Coordinates of C-alpha atoms in Angstrom, one line a residue:
Chain A
X637 CA 26.8 13.4 38.7
X638 CA 25.3 16.1 36.4
X639 CA 21.6 15.7 35.6
X640 CA 21.0 14.9 31.9
X641 CA 19.4 17.5 29.7
X642 CA 15.7 17.1 29.2
X643 CA 16.3 17.0 25.5
X644 CA 19.6 16.7 23.6
X645 CA 20.6 16.6 20.0
X646 CA 24.0 14.8 19.3
X647 CA 25.6 15.3 15.9
X648 CA 22.3 15.3 14.0
X649 CA 22.3 15.0 10.2
X650 CA 19.4 14.6 7.9
X651 CA 18.7 14.5 4.2
X652 CA 15.4 14.3 2.4
X653 CA 15.3 12.1 -0.7
X654 CA 17.0 13.8 -3.7
X655 CA 17.8 16.9 -1.6
X656 CA 20.8 18.5 -0.1
X657 CA 21.9 17.4 3.3
X658 CA 20.6 19.4 6.3
X659 CA 22.0 20.1 9.8
X660 CA 25.2 18.1 9.2
X661 CA 26.3 17.2 12.7
X662 CA 24.2 19.6 14.7
X663 CA 24.2 19.4 18.4
X664 CA 22.4 21.2 21.2
X665 CA 20.8 20.7 24.6
X666 CA 17.5 21.9 25.9
X667 CA 16.8 22.3 29.6
X668 CA 13.5 22.4 31.5
X669 CA 12.1 25.8 32.0
X670 CA 13.7 27.6 29.1
X671 CA 12.3 29.0 25.9
X672 CA 14.7 28.6 23.0
X673 CA 14.3 30.2 19.6
X674 CA 15.6 28.4 16.5
X675 CA 16.3 30.9 13.7
X676 CA 17.9 30.9 10.3
X677 CA 17.3 31.5 6.7
X678 CA 14.6 29.4 4.9
X679 CA 15.8 25.9 3.7
X680 CA 18.3 25.4 6.5
X681 CA 16.2 22.7 8.1
X682 CA 14.6 24.6 11.1
X683 CA 11.3 22.7 10.8
X684 CA 13.2 19.5 10.0
X685 CA 15.1 20.0 13.3
X686 CA 11.8 20.3 15.1
X687 CA 10.6 17.1 13.6
X688 CA 13.8 15.3 14.5
X689 CA 13.7 16.6 18.1
X690 CA 10.0 15.6 18.2
X691 CA 10.7 12.0 17.1
X692 CA 8.7 12.4 14.0
X693 CA 11.7 11.8 11.8
X694 CA 14.8 9.6 12.3
X695 CA 18.1 11.3 11.6
X696 CA 20.5 9.9 9.0
X697 CA 23.1 10.0 11.7
X698 CA 23.4 11.3 15.2
X699 CA 21.1 10.8 18.1
X700 CA 18.2 12.5 20.0
X701 CA 18.3 11.9 23.7
X702 CA 15.3 12.3 26.0
X703 CA 16.1 12.5 29.7
X704 CA 19.5 11.1 28.6
X705 CA 18.0 8.1 26.9
X706 CA 18.7 7.6 23.2
X707 CA 15.6 7.5 21.0
X708 CA 17.1 6.5 17.6
X709 CA 16.8 2.7 18.1
X710 CA 13.4 2.8 19.8
X711 CA 10.4 1.1 18.1
X712 CA 7.7 3.1 16.3
X713 CA 5.4 2.3 19.2
X714 CA 7.7 3.6 21.8
X715 CA 8.5 6.8 19.8
X716 CA 4.8 7.3 19.2
X717 CA 4.0 6.9 22.9
X718 CA 6.8 9.5 23.7
X719 CA 5.4 11.9 21.1
X720 CA 2.0 11.6 22.7
X721 CA 3.0 11.8 26.3
X722 CA 6.1 14.0 26.4
X723 CA 5.7 16.4 23.5
X724 CA 3.3 19.1 22.5
X725 CA 3.4 20.2 18.8
X726 CA 2.2 23.4 17.2
X727 CA 2.6 23.2 13.4
X728 CA 3.1 26.1 11.0
X729 CA -0.3 25.7 9.4
X730 CA -2.1 24.6 12.6
X731 CA -2.8 21.1 11.0
X732 CA -6.3 20.8 12.3
X733 CA -8.7 18.1 11.2
X734 CA -11.2 20.1 9.0
X735 CA -13.9 17.4 9.3
X736 CA -14.1 17.5 13.1
X737 CA -15.1 20.2 15.6
X738 CA -12.7 22.5 17.4
X739 CA -13.3 20.6 20.6
X740 CA -12.6 17.2 18.9
X741 CA -9.4 18.7 17.5
X742 CA -8.2 19.8 21.0
X743 CA -9.1 16.4 22.5
X744 CA -7.4 14.4 19.7
X745 CA -4.2 13.7 21.5
X746 CA -6.0 12.3 24.6
X747 CA -6.7 9.1 22.5
X748 CA -3.0 8.7 21.7
X749 CA -2.0 9.1 25.3
X750 CA -4.6 6.6 26.4
X751 CA -6.4 9.3 28.4
X752 CA -10.1 9.2 28.9
X753 CA -11.8 11.7 26.6
X754 CA -14.5 12.7 29.2
X755 CA -11.9 13.3 31.9
X756 CA -9.9 15.5 29.4
X757 CA -12.9 17.6 28.4
X758 CA -12.8 20.0 31.3
X759 CA -9.2 20.8 30.6
X760 CA -9.9 21.2 26.9
X761 CA -12.7 23.7 27.7
X762 CA -10.5 25.5 30.1
X763 CA -7.8 25.9 27.4
X764 CA -10.3 27.1 24.8
X765 CA -11.5 29.6 27.3
X766 CA -8.0 30.7 28.2
X767 CA -7.1 31.3 24.5
X768 CA -10.4 33.1 23.7
X769 CA -11.9 30.4 21.4
X770 CA -14.3 28.7 23.8
X771 CA -17.3 30.0 21.8
X772 CA -16.0 28.2 18.7
X773 CA -15.8 24.8 20.4
X774 CA -18.5 23.3 18.2
X775 CA -17.3 25.0 15.0
X776 CA -15.3 23.4 12.3
X777 CA -11.7 24.6 11.7
X778 CA -12.9 26.0 8.3
X779 CA -15.2 28.4 10.2
X780 CA -12.5 30.0 12.3
X781 CA -9.8 32.6 11.4
X782 CA -6.1 31.7 10.9
X783 CA -5.3 33.3 14.3
X784 CA -8.0 31.3 16.0
X785 CA -6.8 28.1 14.3
X786 CA -3.3 28.6 15.7
X787 CA -4.6 29.2 19.2
X788 CA -6.7 26.0 18.8
X789 CA -3.5 24.1 17.8
X790 CA -1.9 25.5 20.9
X791 CA -4.8 24.3 23.0
X792 CA -4.3 20.8 21.5
X793 CA -0.5 21.0 22.2
X794 CA -1.1 21.9 25.8
X795 CA -3.9 19.5 26.6
X796 CA -1.5 16.8 27.9
X797 CA 0.6 19.4 29.8
X798 CA 3.7 18.4 27.8
X799 CA 7.3 18.5 29.2
X800 CA 8.6 19.6 25.8
X801 CA 6.6 22.1 23.6
X802 CA 7.7 22.3 19.9
X803 CA 6.2 25.2 18.0
X804 CA 6.9 25.9 14.3
X805 CA 6.2 29.6 13.5
X806 CA 3.4 29.8 16.1
X807 CA 2.8 33.5 15.6
X808 CA 3.3 33.6 11.8
X809 CA -0.3 34.3 11.0
X810 CA -1.3 36.1 14.2
X811 CA -2.3 39.7 14.9
X812 CA -0.4 41.4 17.7
X813 CA -3.0 40.6 20.4
X814 CA -3.0 36.9 19.5
X815 CA 0.8 36.9 19.3
X816 CA 0.9 38.2 22.8
X817 CA -1.5 35.5 24.0
X818 CA 0.6 32.7 22.4
X819 CA 3.9 34.1 23.7
X820 CA 2.5 34.3 27.2
X821 CA 1.3 30.7 27.0
X822 CA 4.8 29.5 25.8
X823 CA 6.5 31.2 28.7
X824 CA 3.9 30.0 31.1
X825 CA 4.5 26.4 30.0
X826 CA 8.3 26.9 30.5
X827 CA 7.6 28.3 34.0
X828 CA 5.8 25.0 34.7
X829 CA 9.0 23.2 33.9
X830 CA 8.7 22.5 30.2
X831 CA 11.4 23.0 27.6
X832 CA 9.9 25.2 24.8
X833 CA 11.6 25.2 21.4
X834 CA 10.2 27.7 18.9
X835 CA 11.2 28.0 15.2
X836 CA 10.6 31.5 14.2
X837 CA 11.5 34.4 11.9
X838 CA 9.9 36.9 14.2
X839 CA 12.6 39.2 15.9
X840 CA 10.0 40.2 18.5
X841 CA 9.5 36.6 19.5
X842 CA 13.2 35.9 19.5
X843 CA 13.8 38.9 21.8
X844 CA 11.4 37.3 24.3
X845 CA 13.1 33.9 24.3
X846 CA 15.8 32.9 26.8
X847 CA 18.3 32.0 24.1
X848 CA 18.6 31.8 20.3
X849 CA 20.1 29.0 18.2
X850 CA 20.8 30.0 14.6
X851 CA 21.1 27.4 11.8
Chain B
X327 CA -7.1 3.3 30.0
X328 CA -7.3 -0.5 30.2
X329 CA -7.8 -2.7 27.2
X330 CA -11.6 -2.6 26.9
X331 CA -11.8 1.1 27.6
X332 CA -9.0 1.7 25.1
X333 CA -10.8 -0.4 22.5
X334 CA -14.0 1.5 23.1
X335 CA -12.2 4.8 22.7
X336 CA -10.7 3.7 19.4
X337 CA -14.1 2.5 18.3
X338 CA -15.6 5.8 19.2
X339 CA -13.0 7.7 17.3
X340 CA -13.5 5.3 14.3
X341 CA -17.2 6.0 14.4
X342 CA -16.7 9.7 14.6
X343 CA -14.2 9.5 11.8
X344 CA -16.7 7.5 9.6
X345 CA -19.4 10.1 10.3
X346 CA -17.1 13.0 9.5
X347 CA -16.5 11.5 6.0
X348 CA -20.0 10.9 4.8
X349 CA -19.3 10.4 1.1
X350 CA -16.6 7.8 1.6
X351 CA -18.6 6.0 4.3
X352 CA -21.7 6.1 2.2
X353 CA -19.9 4.5 -0.8
X354 CA -18.4 1.8 1.3
X355 CA -21.8 1.2 3.0
X356 CA -23.5 0.9 -0.4
X357 CA -20.9 -1.6 -1.7
X358 CA -21.3 -3.8 1.4
X359 CA -25.1 -3.5 1.3
X360 CA -25.0 -4.4 -2.4
X361 CA -22.7 -7.4 -1.6
X362 CA -25.2 -8.7 1.1
X363 CA -28.2 -8.1 -1.0
X364 CA -26.6 -9.7 -4.1
X365 CA -25.7 -12.8 -2.1
X366 CA -29.1 -13.1 -0.4
X367 CA -31.0 -12.5 -3.6
X368 CA -29.0 -15.1 -5.6
X369 CA -27.4 -17.8 -3.5
X370 CA -29.7 -17.0 -0.6
X371 CA -32.7 -17.7 -2.8
X372 CA -31.0 -20.9 -3.9
X373 CA -30.3 -21.9 -0.3
X374 CA -33.9 -21.2 0.7
X375 CA -35.2 -23.4 -2.2
X376 CA -32.6 -26.1 -1.2
X377 CA -33.8 -25.9 2.4
X378 CA -37.4 -26.3 1.4
X379 CA -36.7 -29.3 -0.9
X380 CA -34.4 -31.0 1.7
X381 CA -37.0 -30.4 4.4
X382 CA -39.6 -32.0 2.3
X383 CA -37.3 -35.0 1.5
X384 CA -36.4 -35.2 5.2
X385 CA -40.0 -35.8 6.3
X386 CA -40.7 -39.1 7.9
X387 CA -42.5 -40.5 4.9
X388 CA -39.4 -40.3 2.8
X389 CA -37.4 -42.0 5.4
X390 CA -39.7 -44.9 5.6
X391 CA -38.8 -48.5 4.8
X392 CA -42.1 -50.5 4.2
X393 CA -42.2 -54.2 4.2
X394 CA -45.4 -55.8 2.9
X395 CA -45.8 -59.5 3.6
X396 CA -48.4 -62.0 2.4
X397 CA -50.2 -64.2 4.9
X398 CA -48.0 -67.2 4.4
X399 CA -44.7 -65.3 4.1
X400 CA -43.8 -66.1 7.7
X401 CA -43.2 -62.6 9.0
X402 CA -44.2 -62.1 12.6
X403 CA -43.9 -59.7 15.5
X404 CA -40.6 -61.2 16.6
X405 CA -39.0 -59.0 14.0
X406 CA -39.5 -56.1 16.4
X407 CA -37.2 -57.7 18.9
X408 CA -34.5 -58.2 16.2
X409 CA -34.8 -54.6 15.2
X410 CA -34.8 -53.2 18.8
X411 CA -31.0 -52.8 19.1
X412 CA -30.4 -51.6 15.5
X413 CA -29.0 -48.1 15.6
X414 CA -30.3 -45.4 13.2
X415 CA -34.0 -46.4 13.5
X416 CA -36.3 -43.6 14.7
X417 CA -39.4 -45.7 14.8
X418 CA -40.6 -49.2 14.0
X419 CA -44.1 -50.6 14.0
X420 CA -45.7 -53.8 12.9
X421 CA -49.2 -54.3 11.5
X422 CA -51.2 -57.5 11.2
X423 CA -52.9 -58.6 8.0
X424 CA -56.1 -56.6 7.4
X425 CA -59.4 -57.9 8.6
X426 CA -62.8 -56.5 7.4
X427 CA -64.5 -54.5 10.1
X428 CA -68.0 -53.0 9.9
X429 CA -69.9 -50.7 12.1
X430 CA -71.4 -52.9 14.8
X431 CA -74.4 -50.6 15.2
X432 CA -76.0 -51.9 12.0
X433 CA -75.7 -54.8 9.6
X434 CA -74.5 -54.6 6.1
X435 CA -72.2 -51.6 6.6
X436 CA -69.2 -50.9 4.4
X437 CA -66.2 -53.0 5.3
X438 CA -63.0 -51.2 6.3
X439 CA -59.7 -52.9 6.8
X440 CA -58.7 -53.2 10.5
X441 CA -55.1 -53.9 11.5
X442 CA -53.7 -54.8 14.9
X443 CA -50.5 -52.9 15.6
X444 CA -47.4 -53.4 17.7
X445 CA -44.8 -50.8 18.6
X446 CA -42.7 -49.5 21.5
X447 CA -43.6 -45.8 20.7
X448 CA -47.3 -45.0 19.9
X449 CA -46.8 -41.3 19.3
X450 CA -45.7 -42.1 15.7
X451 CA -49.1 -43.7 15.1
X452 CA -50.8 -40.4 15.9
X453 CA -52.9 -42.0 18.6
X454 CA -54.7 -39.7 21.1
X455 CA -54.0 -42.1 24.0
X456 CA -50.6 -43.1 25.5
X457 CA -50.4 -46.9 25.2
X458 CA -52.3 -49.9 23.8
X459 CA -54.2 -50.7 27.0
X460 CA -55.7 -54.2 26.8
X461 CA -55.8 -54.2 23.0
X462 CA -59.6 -53.9 22.8
X463 CA -59.8 -50.4 21.5
X464 CA -59.3 -49.3 17.9
X465 CA -58.7 -45.9 16.4
X466 CA -59.8 -44.8 13.0
X467 CA -58.9 -42.1 10.5
X468 CA -61.5 -39.6 9.3
X469 CA -61.9 -41.5 6.0
X470 CA -62.4 -44.8 7.8
X471 CA -64.9 -43.3 10.3
X472 CA -66.8 -41.8 7.3
X473 CA -66.9 -45.2 5.5
X474 CA -67.9 -47.0 8.7
X475 CA -70.7 -44.4 9.4
X476 CA -69.4 -43.6 12.9
X477 CA -70.2 -40.1 14.0
X478 CA -68.2 -38.5 16.8
X479 CA -65.3 -41.0 16.5
X480 CA -66.9 -43.2 19.2
X481 CA -68.6 -46.5 18.5
X482 CA -67.9 -50.1 17.9
X483 CA -66.8 -52.3 15.0
X484 CA -67.4 -55.9 14.4
X485 CA -65.2 -58.4 12.5
X486 CA -66.4 -61.2 10.3
X487 CA -65.4 -63.8 12.9
X488 CA -67.8 -62.2 15.4
X489 CA -65.2 -60.5 17.6
X490 CA -65.1 -56.7 17.8
X491 CA -63.4 -53.6 19.0
X492 CA -64.5 -50.4 20.7
X493 CA -63.7 -47.3 18.6
X494 CA -61.9 -45.0 21.0
X495 CA -61.2 -42.0 18.8
X496 CA -59.9 -40.5 15.6
X497 CA -56.3 -40.7 14.4
X498 CA -54.6 -38.3 12.1
X499 CA -53.0 -40.7 9.7
X500 CA -49.2 -40.0 9.6
X501 CA -47.6 -39.6 6.2
X502 CA -45.6 -42.8 6.6
X503 CA -48.9 -44.8 7.1
X504 CA -50.8 -43.3 4.3
X505 CA -50.6 -46.6 2.4
X506 CA -52.8 -48.1 5.0
X507 CA -55.7 -45.7 4.4
X508 CA -58.6 -46.0 5.2
X509 CA -56.9 -46.7 8.6
X510 CA -58.4 -48.5 11.5
X511 CA -55.8 -49.6 13.9
X512 CA -56.0 -51.5 17.1
X513 CA -52.8 -51.1 19.3
X514 CA -51.8 -54.4 20.9
X515 CA -49.6 -55.1 23.9
X516 CA -46.7 -57.3 23.2
X517 CA -47.1 -60.9 24.4
X518 CA -44.5 -63.7 24.2
X519 CA -46.4 -65.4 21.4
X520 CA -45.3 -64.2 17.9
X521 CA -48.2 -62.9 15.8
X522 CA -48.3 -62.9 12.0
X523 CA -47.4 -59.5 10.5
X524 CA -48.7 -58.1 7.2
X525 CA -46.8 -54.8 7.2
X526 CA -43.7 -53.6 8.9
X527 CA -42.8 -49.9 8.8
X528 CA -39.3 -48.8 9.8
X529 CA -38.4 -45.0 9.8
X530 CA -34.7 -44.2 9.5
X531 CA -33.4 -41.4 11.8
X532 CA -31.7 -39.7 8.8
X533 CA -32.3 -39.9 5.0
X534 CA -28.8 -41.2 4.3
X535 CA -29.4 -44.2 6.6
X536 CA -32.3 -45.5 4.5
X537 CA -30.0 -47.5 2.2
X538 CA -27.9 -49.3 4.9
X539 CA -31.0 -49.8 7.1
X540 CA -32.9 -51.4 4.2
X541 CA -30.1 -54.1 4.0
X542 CA -30.4 -54.6 7.8
X543 CA -34.2 -54.9 7.8
X544 CA -34.0 -57.3 4.9
X545 CA -31.5 -59.5 6.8
X546 CA -33.6 -59.7 10.0
X547 CA -37.0 -60.4 8.5
X548 CA -36.4 -64.1 8.9
X549 CA -39.3 -65.1 6.6
X550 CA -39.9 -68.6 5.3
X551 CA -40.6 -67.4 1.8
X552 CA -38.9 -64.2 0.7
X553 CA -40.7 -64.2 -2.6
X554 CA -43.9 -63.3 -0.7
X555 CA -42.3 -60.2 0.9
X556 CA -42.1 -56.9 -0.8
X557 CA -39.8 -54.2 0.5
X558 CA -40.2 -50.5 -0.6
X559 CA -37.9 -47.7 0.4
X560 CA -37.3 -44.0 -0.3
X561 CA -33.7 -44.7 -1.2
X562 CA -34.1 -42.8 -4.4
X563 CA -35.3 -39.8 -2.5
X564 CA -32.3 -40.0 -0.2
X565 CA -30.0 -40.0 -3.3
X566 CA -32.0 -37.1 -4.7
X567 CA -31.5 -35.3 -1.4
X568 CA -27.7 -35.7 -1.6
X569 CA -27.8 -34.4 -5.2
X570 CA -29.9 -31.4 -4.2
X571 CA -27.8 -30.6 -1.2
X572 CA -24.5 -31.2 -3.1
X573 CA -25.2 -29.4 -6.4
X574 CA -27.4 -26.5 -5.2
X575 CA -25.1 -26.1 -2.2
X576 CA -22.0 -26.0 -4.4
X577 CA -23.6 -23.6 -6.8
X578 CA -24.6 -21.3 -3.9
X579 CA -21.2 -21.5 -2.3
X580 CA -19.4 -20.7 -5.6
X581 CA -21.8 -17.8 -6.2
X582 CA -21.3 -16.5 -2.7
X583 CA -17.6 -16.7 -2.9
X584 CA -17.6 -14.9 -6.2
X585 CA -19.7 -12.0 -5.0
X586 CA -17.7 -11.7 -1.8
X587 CA -14.5 -11.8 -3.7
X588 CA -15.5 -9.0 -6.1
X589 CA -17.0 -6.9 -3.2
X590 CA -13.8 -7.4 -1.1
X591 CA -11.8 -6.1 -4.1
X592 CA -14.1 -3.1 -4.4
X593 CA -13.9 -2.3 -0.7
X594 CA -10.2 -2.7 -0.7
X595 CA -9.8 -0.3 -3.7
X596 CA -12.2 2.1 -2.1
X597 CA -10.4 2.0 1.2
X598 CA -7.1 2.5 -0.5
X599 CA -8.5 5.5 -2.3
X600 CA -9.8 6.9 1.0
X601 CA -6.5 6.3 2.7
X602 CA -4.7 8.2 -0.1
X603 CA -7.2 11.1 0.2
X604 CA -6.6 11.2 4.0
X605 CA -2.8 11.2 3.8
X606 CA -2.6 14.5 5.7
X607 CA -5.1 13.2 8.3
X608 CA -3.0 10.2 9.0
X609 CA 0.2 12.2 8.9
X610 CA -1.1 14.6 11.6
X611 CA -2.3 11.7 13.7
X612 CA 1.1 10.0 13.5
X613 CA 2.9 13.2 14.2
X614 CA 0.8 13.9 17.3
X615 CA 1.5 10.4 18.7
X616 CA -0.7 7.8 17.1
X617 CA 1.2 4.5 16.7
X618 CA 1.1 2.5 13.6
X619 CA -1.0 -0.1 15.4
X620 CA -3.6 2.6 16.3
X621 CA -3.8 3.8 12.7
X622 CA -4.4 0.2 11.5
X623 CA -7.0 -0.2 14.3
X624 CA -8.8 3.0 13.4
X625 CA -9.0 2.2 9.6
X626 CA -10.1 -1.4 10.1
X627 CA -12.6 -0.6 12.9
X628 CA -14.0 2.3 10.9
X629 CA -14.5 -0.1 7.9
X630 CA -16.0 -2.7 10.1
X631 CA -18.6 -0.2 11.5
X632 CA -19.5 1.0 8.0
X633 CA -19.6 -2.6 6.8
X634 CA -21.9 -3.6 9.6
X635 CA -24.3 -0.8 8.8
X636 CA -24.1 -1.8 5.1
X637 CA -24.7 -5.5 5.9
X638 CA -27.7 -4.7 8.0
X639 CA -29.2 -2.4 5.3
X640 CA -28.4 -4.9 2.5
X641 CA -29.8 -7.8 4.4
X642 CA -33.0 -6.0 5.3
X643 CA -33.4 -4.9 1.7
X644 CA -32.9 -8.4 0.3
X645 CA -35.2 -10.0 2.9
X646 CA -37.8 -7.4 2.1
X647 CA -37.6 -8.1 -1.6
X648 CA -37.8 -11.9 -1.1
X649 CA -40.8 -11.5 1.2
X650 CA -42.5 -9.1 -1.3
X651 CA -42.0 -11.4 -4.3
X652 CA -43.1 -14.4 -2.3
X653 CA -39.8 -16.2 -2.7
X654 CA -38.6 -18.6 0.0
X655 CA -36.5 -16.9 2.8
X656 CA -33.2 -18.5 3.5
X657 CA -33.6 -18.4 7.3
X658 CA -32.2 -16.1 10.0
X659 CA -29.0 -18.1 10.5
X660 CA -28.1 -17.8 6.8
X661 CA -28.9 -14.1 6.7
X662 CA -26.8 -13.4 9.9
X663 CA -24.0 -15.6 8.5
X664 CA -23.9 -13.7 5.2
X665 CA -23.9 -10.4 7.0
X666 CA -21.1 -11.5 9.4
X667 CA -19.1 -12.8 6.4
X668 CA -19.6 -9.5 4.5
X669 CA -18.3 -7.5 7.5
X670 CA -15.3 -9.8 7.9
X671 CA -14.5 -9.7 4.2
X672 CA -14.8 -5.9 4.1
X673 CA -12.7 -5.5 7.3
X674 CA -10.0 -7.9 5.9
X675 CA -10.0 -5.9 2.6
X676 CA -9.2 -2.8 4.6
X677 CA -6.2 -4.3 6.4
X678 CA -3.8 -3.6 3.5
X679 CA -4.8 0.0 3.0
X680 CA -4.6 0.4 6.8
X681 CA -1.1 -0.9 6.9
X682 CA -0.2 1.3 4.0
X683 CA -1.6 4.3 5.9
X684 CA 0.2 3.4 9.1
X685 CA 3.6 2.9 7.5
X686 CA 3.9 6.3 5.8
X687 CA 6.3 8.9 7.2
X688 CA 4.2 11.3 9.3
X689 CA 6.0 14.4 8.3
X690 CA 6.0 13.6 4.6
X691 CA 2.2 13.1 4.8
X692 CA 1.6 16.1 6.9
X693 CA 3.4 18.3 4.3
X694 CA 1.0 17.1 1.5
X695 CA -0.7 20.3 0.3

């Protein structure tokens, strides 16, 4: 018996209200240990695909399977628990809470996973150290640069050591040095057994991925 | 994390969230503080006044049923036996007809009425001693001692028939025996032989029992000539108590409900506005794995924390104002009750905005500019 893919999309279709349909029966599978780039022109639904794979949206039709188990019919509570425990997300604009400190932002997902905040703090500090933003731990997101914000978002995504890392244009606002840090982190997570799916327009990033899916 | 630790983690996050939004939290706090202060300064003041009036009405004097009987009316100490098993009586005492007593230390002193007394419970007579002893000791009020010319509350009184009593001490005349002043009373042990009674005092356990007990007392007097017996009660005061409690209480309750209702609406609208302003925040939380239940818990607990702070501030302010202006205070239980109610109302008012925040599509909210 073949082992099910870590994450699989089966004939996915989606449509926002009063908008043209997206994806229209799109299928793919994602295995542990690989870094996959999702590319394509703007408006084709790359970010939407990421949200569908990350259980943030429900497809109009089709199915997302996690470890072979269909997720479409699952309750909001189950899907939220899966998002918190299995996935790590890096959004295009970092999506940090401007009213809280950098450390609070990194530790945010611990609450959703049911992890103890104090027990998670050493790992949060280690991640901030690793991505060169440890000195900004008590700063507010408004006090850090765009590149630093994206690295903080990456710290937040990696806090729970996710099995699937979804990143939407993670290097879009970064200088070459920061880009290299992020790329190294994505590959390292894949080496630890995670499936990493990256939406990007950056040819350099695509070149560093294991495969490319074009929408 | 287990249930308690999980709840503490959510409460901690809610507190951090409240502190990170100082303007919204301050407005909610002021609304709840205003709600508590308004309730305490209006209906709280009414309740305090009601409590004072009712406490005054509830005193033993206003629960008393006093029977005065003339010498040949036929009322005697056997009435105490008939009243012994009647429920709702706090105290009953019988007093003989008054006899003139004078200071035995000199002749021609001012006569003061002395009454022998019978009861099962002497504490209500305000006697310094425990029981009646052999019945040879009398006690006198300050007024009586002054008229008798006895210093130091110790001496002897003589009756016109030549008999006498030792004066064993001073009594503080209780309110329900004020009609016997100047009071000189000689507690007597009960004997089998009935003795004529000139006054019978029955104290009802509760004001509302005065009316039914009056009928019972009247029925067990067993006097030969009812026209020579006068029965006085505080029934009118009991009725007044009911009116005070009913009307002032209803007014206070209506006022409280009105203020709480308006404040709940304000808190609800405020929370709805706050939730709308925080759409992106909730979208991010939902996208990162917060369940709808967690979002509802966060919003309601955050509101409860702010409301609790507001209730404490508002209550402290109102109590301070009432104390400064010399108005009656409604009592700790009422203040805590109003505060608790305010927190509950504010928290309930936040449930609908919380549900609204939880049910939104995470990505739609996250994409709000």
